[in-house]
Amino acid sequence: MKQESLPSELTRDSIETAYAFLHQKMRVYIHSTMDWQRDDIEYAIGTYADEMNPSLYQLLAGGRTDFLRDHRHFEQDITHAVEVMERMLGI
């Protein structure tokens, strides 16, 4: 798969860090059957989204201010974020 060029305000390190965290949490979230565990992951990712590279968040969110923060769309959001970062990293 061809690696996309990175926007100038993003570093590969910032994308790799976000990818590692979101990918690991996504894998647990998708396979979890415990509501409390899924809620904890949603909270952790929402908190992380508040602190992540703003340019990366905007790129992933596509203009949505509730991206990774809305329970109703969380699984789709985290899956989308991981897929976009995989393309950016050439994974």
mmCIF file of C-alpha atoms in Angstrom:
data_model
loop_
_atom_site.group_PDB
_atom_site.id
_atom_site.type_symbol
_atom_site.label_atom_id
_atom_site.label_comp_id
_atom_site.label_asym_id
_atom_site.label_seq_id
_atom_site.Cartn_x
_atom_site.Cartn_y
_atom_site.Cartn_z
ATOM 1 C CA MET A 1 0.000 0.000 0.000
ATOM 2 C CA LYS A 2 1.334 3.429 -0.922
ATOM 3 C CA GLN A 3 2.131 5.762 1.971
ATOM 4 C CA GLU A 4 0.315 9.085 1.785
ATOM 5 C CA SER A 5 2.351 12.244 2.206
ATOM 6 C CA LEU A 6 1.948 13.760 5.640
ATOM 7 C CA PRO A 7 0.644 17.284 6.166
ATOM 8 C CA SER A 8 3.567 19.508 7.170
ATOM 9 C CA GLU A 9 2.245 20.153 10.698
ATOM 10 C CA LEU A 10 2.188 16.437 11.511
ATOM 11 C CA THR A 11 5.140 14.308 12.424
ATOM 12 C CA ARG A 12 5.336 10.589 11.833
ATOM 13 C CA ASP A 13 5.970 10.187 15.579
ATOM 14 C CA SER A 14 2.691 11.911 16.486
ATOM 15 C CA ILE A 15 0.775 9.665 14.095
ATOM 16 C CA GLU A 16 2.544 6.518 15.305
ATOM 17 C CA THR A 17 1.820 7.403 18.937
ATOM 18 C CA ALA A 18 -1.871 8.031 18.262
ATOM 19 C CA TYR A 19 -2.099 4.928 16.099
ATOM 20 C CA ALA A 20 -0.536 2.666 18.729
ATOM 21 C CA PHE A 21 -2.916 3.889 21.433
ATOM 22 C CA LEU A 22 -6.083 3.862 19.326
ATOM 23 C CA HIS A 23 -5.299 0.547 17.643
ATOM 24 C CA GLN A 24 -4.713 -1.217 20.966
ATOM 25 C CA LYS A 25 -7.878 0.224 22.510
ATOM 26 C CA MET A 26 -9.930 -0.538 19.388
ATOM 27 C CA ARG A 27 -8.915 -4.207 19.468
ATOM 28 C CA VAL A 28 -10.010 -4.567 23.092
ATOM 29 C CA TYR A 29 -13.194 -2.535 22.529
ATOM 30 C CA ILE A 30 -14.356 -4.561 19.538
ATOM 31 C CA HIS A 31 -13.943 -7.872 21.357
ATOM 32 C CA SER A 32 -15.176 -6.784 24.774
ATOM 33 C CA THR A 33 -18.542 -7.975 26.043
ATOM 34 C CA MET A 34 -18.354 -5.922 29.239
ATOM 35 C CA ASP A 35 -20.202 -2.604 29.137
ATOM 36 C CA TRP A 36 -18.022 -1.103 31.870
ATOM 37 C CA GLN A 37 -14.862 -1.940 29.899
ATOM 38 C CA ARG A 38 -16.235 -0.429 26.710
ATOM 39 C CA ASP A 39 -17.289 2.695 28.649
ATOM 40 C CA ASP A 40 -13.795 2.982 30.159
ATOM 41 C CA ILE A 41 -12.233 2.758 26.699
ATOM 42 C CA GLU A 42 -14.599 5.392 25.317
ATOM 43 C CA TYR A 43 -13.664 7.688 28.205
ATOM 44 C CA ALA A 44 -9.920 7.068 27.741
ATOM 45 C CA ILE A 45 -10.080 7.737 24.002
ATOM 46 C CA GLY A 46 -12.247 10.832 24.461
ATOM 47 C CA THR A 47 -9.727 12.182 26.956
ATOM 48 C CA TYR A 48 -6.855 11.317 24.623
ATOM 49 C CA ALA A 49 -8.636 13.099 21.749
ATOM 50 C CA ASP A 50 -8.634 16.285 23.853
ATOM 51 C CA GLU A 51 -4.828 16.138 24.082
ATOM 52 C CA MET A 52 -3.783 14.694 20.720
ATOM 53 C CA ASN A 53 -2.154 16.665 17.930
ATOM 54 C CA PRO A 54 -4.918 19.101 16.859
ATOM 55 C CA SER A 55 -4.026 18.808 13.167
ATOM 56 C CA LEU A 56 -4.245 15.028 13.327
ATOM 57 C CA TYR A 57 -7.555 15.175 15.174
ATOM 58 C CA GLN A 58 -9.010 17.576 12.599
ATOM 59 C CA LEU A 59 -7.805 15.399 9.744
ATOM 60 C CA LEU A 60 -9.362 12.287 11.283
ATOM 61 C CA ALA A 61 -12.582 14.009 12.387
ATOM 62 C CA GLY A 62 -13.396 15.585 9.040
ATOM 63 C CA GLY A 63 -15.003 18.572 10.732
ATOM 64 C CA ARG A 64 -16.978 16.653 13.364
ATOM 65 C CA THR A 65 -16.496 18.138 16.830
ATOM 66 C CA ASP A 66 -17.866 15.015 18.544
ATOM 67 C CA PHE A 67 -15.487 12.620 16.752
ATOM 68 C CA LEU A 68 -14.303 9.888 19.186
ATOM 69 C CA ARG A 69 -16.498 11.492 21.861
ATOM 70 C CA ASP A 70 -19.999 10.328 20.895
ATOM 71 C CA HIS A 71 -21.076 6.947 22.271
ATOM 72 C CA ARG A 72 -23.440 6.357 19.341
ATOM 73 C CA HIS A 73 -20.642 6.595 16.765
ATOM 74 C CA PHE A 74 -17.632 5.537 18.799
ATOM 75 C CA GLU A 75 -16.926 2.162 17.191
ATOM 76 C CA GLN A 76 -17.200 3.599 13.678
ATOM 77 C CA ASP A 77 -15.065 6.608 14.659
ATOM 78 C CA ILE A 78 -12.218 4.638 16.185
ATOM 79 C CA THR A 79 -12.235 2.175 13.283
ATOM 80 C CA HIS A 80 -12.102 5.069 10.810
ATOM 81 C CA ALA A 81 -9.273 6.765 12.718
ATOM 82 C CA VAL A 82 -7.172 3.602 12.787
ATOM 83 C CA GLU A 83 -7.750 2.936 9.076
ATOM 84 C CA VAL A 84 -6.786 6.500 8.090
ATOM 85 C CA MET A 85 -3.626 6.383 10.206
ATOM 86 C CA GLU A 86 -2.704 2.991 8.717
ATOM 87 C CA ARG A 87 -2.862 4.546 5.255
ATOM 88 C CA MET A 88 -0.822 7.529 6.429
ATOM 89 C CA LEU A 89 1.834 5.227 7.881
ATOM 90 C CA GLY A 90 1.798 2.826 4.968
ATOM 91 C CA ILE A 91 0.697 -0.104 7.106
#
